Short mmCIF file of C-alpha atoms in Angstrom, two decimals:
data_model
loop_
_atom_site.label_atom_id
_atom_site.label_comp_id
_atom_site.label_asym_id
_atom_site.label_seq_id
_atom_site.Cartn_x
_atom_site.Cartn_y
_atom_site.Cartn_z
CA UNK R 1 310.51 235.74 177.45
CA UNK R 2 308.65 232.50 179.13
CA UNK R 3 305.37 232.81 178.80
CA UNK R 4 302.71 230.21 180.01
CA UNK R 5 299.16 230.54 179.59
CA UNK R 6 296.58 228.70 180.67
CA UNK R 7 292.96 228.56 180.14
CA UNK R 8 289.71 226.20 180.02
CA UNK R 9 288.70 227.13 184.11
CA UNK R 10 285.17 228.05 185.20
CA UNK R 11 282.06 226.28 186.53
CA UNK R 12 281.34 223.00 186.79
CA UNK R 13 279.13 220.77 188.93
CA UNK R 14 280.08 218.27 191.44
CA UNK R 15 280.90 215.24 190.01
CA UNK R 16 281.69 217.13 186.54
CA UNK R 17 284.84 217.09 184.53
CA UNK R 18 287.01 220.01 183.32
CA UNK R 19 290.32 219.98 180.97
CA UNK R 20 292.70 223.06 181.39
CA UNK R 21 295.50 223.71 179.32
CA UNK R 22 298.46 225.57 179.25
CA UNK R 23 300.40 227.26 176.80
CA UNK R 24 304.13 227.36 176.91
CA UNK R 25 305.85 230.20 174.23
CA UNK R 26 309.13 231.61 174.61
CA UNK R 27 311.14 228.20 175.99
CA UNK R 28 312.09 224.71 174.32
CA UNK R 29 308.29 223.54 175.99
CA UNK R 30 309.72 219.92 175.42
CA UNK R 31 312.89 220.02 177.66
CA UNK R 32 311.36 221.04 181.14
CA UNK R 33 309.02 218.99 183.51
CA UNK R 34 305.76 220.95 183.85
CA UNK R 35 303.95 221.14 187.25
CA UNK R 36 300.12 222.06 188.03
CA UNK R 37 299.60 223.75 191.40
CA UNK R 38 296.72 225.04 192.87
CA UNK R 39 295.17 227.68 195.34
CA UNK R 40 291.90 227.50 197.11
CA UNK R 41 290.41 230.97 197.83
CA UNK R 42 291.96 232.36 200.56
CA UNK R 43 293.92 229.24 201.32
CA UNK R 44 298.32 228.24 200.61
CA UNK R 45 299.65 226.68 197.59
CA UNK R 46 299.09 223.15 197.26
CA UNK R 47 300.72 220.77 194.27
CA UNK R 48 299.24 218.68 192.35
CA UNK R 49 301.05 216.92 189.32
CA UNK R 50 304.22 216.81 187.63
CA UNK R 51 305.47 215.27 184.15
CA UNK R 52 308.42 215.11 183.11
CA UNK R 53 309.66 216.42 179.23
CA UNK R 54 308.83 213.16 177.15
CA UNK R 55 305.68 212.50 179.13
CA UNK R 56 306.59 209.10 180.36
CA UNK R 57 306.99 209.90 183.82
CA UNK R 58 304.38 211.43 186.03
CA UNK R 59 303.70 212.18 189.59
CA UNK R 60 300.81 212.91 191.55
CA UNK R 61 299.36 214.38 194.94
CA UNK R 62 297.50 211.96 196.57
CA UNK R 63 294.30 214.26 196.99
CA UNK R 64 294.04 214.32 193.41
CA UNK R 65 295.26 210.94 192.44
CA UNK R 66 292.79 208.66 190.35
CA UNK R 67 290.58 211.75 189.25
CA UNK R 68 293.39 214.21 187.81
CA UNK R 69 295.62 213.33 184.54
CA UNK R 70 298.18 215.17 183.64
CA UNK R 71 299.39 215.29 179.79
CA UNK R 72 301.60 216.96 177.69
CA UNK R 73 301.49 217.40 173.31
CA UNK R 74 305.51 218.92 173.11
CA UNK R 75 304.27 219.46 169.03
CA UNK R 76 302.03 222.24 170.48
CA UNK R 77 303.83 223.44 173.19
CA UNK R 78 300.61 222.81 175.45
CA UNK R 79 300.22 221.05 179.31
CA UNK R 80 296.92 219.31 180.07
CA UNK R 81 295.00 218.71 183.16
CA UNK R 82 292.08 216.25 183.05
CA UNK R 83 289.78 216.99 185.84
CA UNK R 84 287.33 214.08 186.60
CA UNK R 85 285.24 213.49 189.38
CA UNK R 86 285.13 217.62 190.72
CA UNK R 87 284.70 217.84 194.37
CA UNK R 88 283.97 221.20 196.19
CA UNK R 89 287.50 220.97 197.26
CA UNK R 90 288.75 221.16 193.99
CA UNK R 91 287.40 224.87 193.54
CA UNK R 92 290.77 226.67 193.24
CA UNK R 93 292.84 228.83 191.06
CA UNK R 94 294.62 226.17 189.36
CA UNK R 95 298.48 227.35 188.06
CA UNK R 96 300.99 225.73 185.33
CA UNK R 97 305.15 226.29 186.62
CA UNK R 98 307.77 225.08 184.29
CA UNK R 99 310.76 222.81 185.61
CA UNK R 100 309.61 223.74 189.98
CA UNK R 101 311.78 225.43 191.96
CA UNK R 102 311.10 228.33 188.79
CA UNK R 103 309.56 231.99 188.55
CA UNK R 104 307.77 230.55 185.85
CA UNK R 105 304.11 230.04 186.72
CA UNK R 106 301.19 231.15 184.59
CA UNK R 107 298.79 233.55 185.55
CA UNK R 108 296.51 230.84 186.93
CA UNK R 109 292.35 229.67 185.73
CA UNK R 110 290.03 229.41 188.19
CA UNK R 111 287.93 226.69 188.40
CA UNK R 112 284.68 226.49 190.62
CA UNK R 113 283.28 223.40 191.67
CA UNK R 114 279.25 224.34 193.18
CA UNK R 115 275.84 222.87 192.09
CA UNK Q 1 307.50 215.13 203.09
CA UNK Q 2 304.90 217.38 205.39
CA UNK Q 3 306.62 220.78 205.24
CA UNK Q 4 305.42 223.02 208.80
CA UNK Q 5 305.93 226.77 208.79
CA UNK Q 6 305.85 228.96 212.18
CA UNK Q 7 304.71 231.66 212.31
CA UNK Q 8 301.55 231.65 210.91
CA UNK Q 9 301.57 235.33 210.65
CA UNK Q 10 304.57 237.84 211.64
CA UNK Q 11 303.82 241.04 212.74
CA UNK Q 12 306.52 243.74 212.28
CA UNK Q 13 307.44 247.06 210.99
CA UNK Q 14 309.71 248.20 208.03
CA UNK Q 15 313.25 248.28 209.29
CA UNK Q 16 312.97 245.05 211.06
CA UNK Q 17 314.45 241.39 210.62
CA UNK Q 18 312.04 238.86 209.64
CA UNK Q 19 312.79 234.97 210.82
CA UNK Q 20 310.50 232.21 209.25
CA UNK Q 21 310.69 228.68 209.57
CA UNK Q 22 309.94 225.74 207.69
CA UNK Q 23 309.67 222.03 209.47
CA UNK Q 24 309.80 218.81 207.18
CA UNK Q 25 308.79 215.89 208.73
CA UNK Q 26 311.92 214.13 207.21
CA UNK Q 27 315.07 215.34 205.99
CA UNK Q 28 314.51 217.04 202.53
CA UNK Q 29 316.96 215.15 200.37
CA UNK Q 30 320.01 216.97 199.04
CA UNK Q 31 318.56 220.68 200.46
CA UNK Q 32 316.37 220.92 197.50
CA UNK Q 33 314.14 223.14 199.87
CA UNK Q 34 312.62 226.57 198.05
CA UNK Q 35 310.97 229.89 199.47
CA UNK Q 36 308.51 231.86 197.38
CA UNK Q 37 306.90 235.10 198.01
CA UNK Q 38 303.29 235.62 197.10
CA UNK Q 39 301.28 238.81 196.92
CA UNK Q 40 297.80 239.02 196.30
CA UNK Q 41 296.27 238.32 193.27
CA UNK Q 42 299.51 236.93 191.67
CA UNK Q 43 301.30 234.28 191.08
CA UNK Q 44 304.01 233.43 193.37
CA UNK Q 45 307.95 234.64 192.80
CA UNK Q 46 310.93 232.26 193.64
CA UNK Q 47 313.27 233.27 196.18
CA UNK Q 48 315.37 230.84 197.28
CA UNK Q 49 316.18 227.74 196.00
CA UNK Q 50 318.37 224.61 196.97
CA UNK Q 51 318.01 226.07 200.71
CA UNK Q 52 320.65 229.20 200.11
CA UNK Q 53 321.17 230.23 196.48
CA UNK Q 54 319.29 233.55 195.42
CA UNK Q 55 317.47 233.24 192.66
CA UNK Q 56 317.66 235.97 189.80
CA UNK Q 57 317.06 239.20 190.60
CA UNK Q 58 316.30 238.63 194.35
CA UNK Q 59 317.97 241.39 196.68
CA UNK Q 60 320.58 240.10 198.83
CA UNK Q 61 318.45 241.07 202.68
CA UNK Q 62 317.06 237.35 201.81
CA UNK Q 63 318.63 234.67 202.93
CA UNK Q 64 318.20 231.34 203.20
CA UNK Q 65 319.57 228.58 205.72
CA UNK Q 66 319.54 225.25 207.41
CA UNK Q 67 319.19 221.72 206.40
CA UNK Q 68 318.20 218.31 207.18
CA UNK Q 69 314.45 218.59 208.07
CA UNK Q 70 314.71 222.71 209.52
CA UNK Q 71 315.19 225.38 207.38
CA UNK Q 72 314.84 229.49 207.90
CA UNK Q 73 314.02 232.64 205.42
CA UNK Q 74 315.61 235.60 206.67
CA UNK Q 75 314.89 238.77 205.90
CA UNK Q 76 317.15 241.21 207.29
CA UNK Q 77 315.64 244.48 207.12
CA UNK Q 78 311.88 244.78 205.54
CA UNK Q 79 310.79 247.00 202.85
CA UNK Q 80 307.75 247.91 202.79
CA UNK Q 81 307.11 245.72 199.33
CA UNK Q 82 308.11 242.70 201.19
CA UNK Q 83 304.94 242.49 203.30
CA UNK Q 84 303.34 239.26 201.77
CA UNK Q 85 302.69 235.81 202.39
CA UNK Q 86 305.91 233.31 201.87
CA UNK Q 87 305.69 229.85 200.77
CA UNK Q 88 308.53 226.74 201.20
CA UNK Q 89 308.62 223.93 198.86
CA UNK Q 90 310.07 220.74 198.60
CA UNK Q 91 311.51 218.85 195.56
CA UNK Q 92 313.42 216.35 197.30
CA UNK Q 93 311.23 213.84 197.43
CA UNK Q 94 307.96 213.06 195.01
CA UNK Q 95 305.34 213.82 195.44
CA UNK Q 96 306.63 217.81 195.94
CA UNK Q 97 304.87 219.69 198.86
CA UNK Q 98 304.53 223.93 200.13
CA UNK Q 99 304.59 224.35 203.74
CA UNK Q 100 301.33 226.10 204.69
CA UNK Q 101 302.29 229.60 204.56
CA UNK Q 102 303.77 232.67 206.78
CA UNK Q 103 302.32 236.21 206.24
CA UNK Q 104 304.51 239.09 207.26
CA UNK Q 105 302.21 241.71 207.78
CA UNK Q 106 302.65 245.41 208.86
CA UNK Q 107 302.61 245.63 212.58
#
């Protein structure tokens, strides 16, 4: 079974930085594009990134564009999102999908952005 | 591509037909247009994808339609599990985008 898992959310301060990761079991990790999407509290889905399987191509929203890098290490089946710059906008439950339109999202990290 | 869902919120009973809609502000290249369903507290579950194919597992009183820049989720007759908030996507065009959300709540 696909399983993605990603951790590294929590609290950081405006103006902080925060890496999640996500870990991919269960599915060739290095043949799919991996998204990040995200979901403020109470709010609709919004995405954020994409990378393709070899890493050299990479997309992102432009809300997040600048201050967000996305990586991938296909040796350990793991998804990266660099955080830099936090806003209090960026305080959102922050999901990894394999290879979008999929059913395979993780179960999401929260991250809170607050002094 | 801005993706604009009406409804915001749908308010009807089990039994009924559910209609929601999903505006792109330009034509979503090649139909790749998807519907999710979210409930709370989890992730969300794929639908629809390519504006009308099923995905796995997905009970045929969804359908999907249109093309172009309007496309429609219908649900022919609710259950009562499918009261939840529904999400399109495009992957047409980089960078992807979700409409804004319709919740079909119990009337």
């Amino acid at each position: 079974d696909v399983q993605l898992v990603e951790s590294g959310g929590g609290l950081v301060q405006p103006g902080g930085s925060l890496r999640l990761s996500c870990a991919g079991s269960g599915f060739t990790f290095s043949s799919y594009w991996m998204h990040w999407v995200r979901q403020a509290p109470g709010k609709g889905l919004v995405w954020i990134s994409r990378i393709n399987s070899d890493g050299y191509s990479i997309s992102y929203a432009d809300s997040v564009k600048g201050r967000f890098t996305i990586s991938r290490d296909n040796a350990k089946n793991t998804l990266y999102l660099q955080m830099n710059s936090l806003r209090d906008e960026d305080t959102a439950v922050y999901y990894c999908a394999m290879n979008l339109p999929s059913d395979n999202w993780g179960q999401g990290t929260l991250v809170t952005v607050s002094s | 591509i801005v993706l604009t869902q009406s409804p915001g919120t749908l308010s009807l009973s089990p039994g009924e037909r559910a209609t929601l809609s999903c505006r792109a502000s330009q034509s979503v290249a090649g139909n790749y247009l998807a519907w999710y369903q979210q409930k709370p507290g989890q992730a969300p579950r794929l639908l629809i994808y390519g504006a009308f194919s099923r995905a796995t597992g997905v009970p045929d009183r969804f359908r999907g339609s249109g093309s172009g820049p309007d496309f429609a989720l219908t649900i022919s007759r609710l259950e009562p599990e499918d009261f939840a908030v529904y999400y399109c996507q495009q992957y047409g065009l980089s960078p992807w985008t979700f409409g804004q959300g319709t919740k079909v709540e119990f009337k």
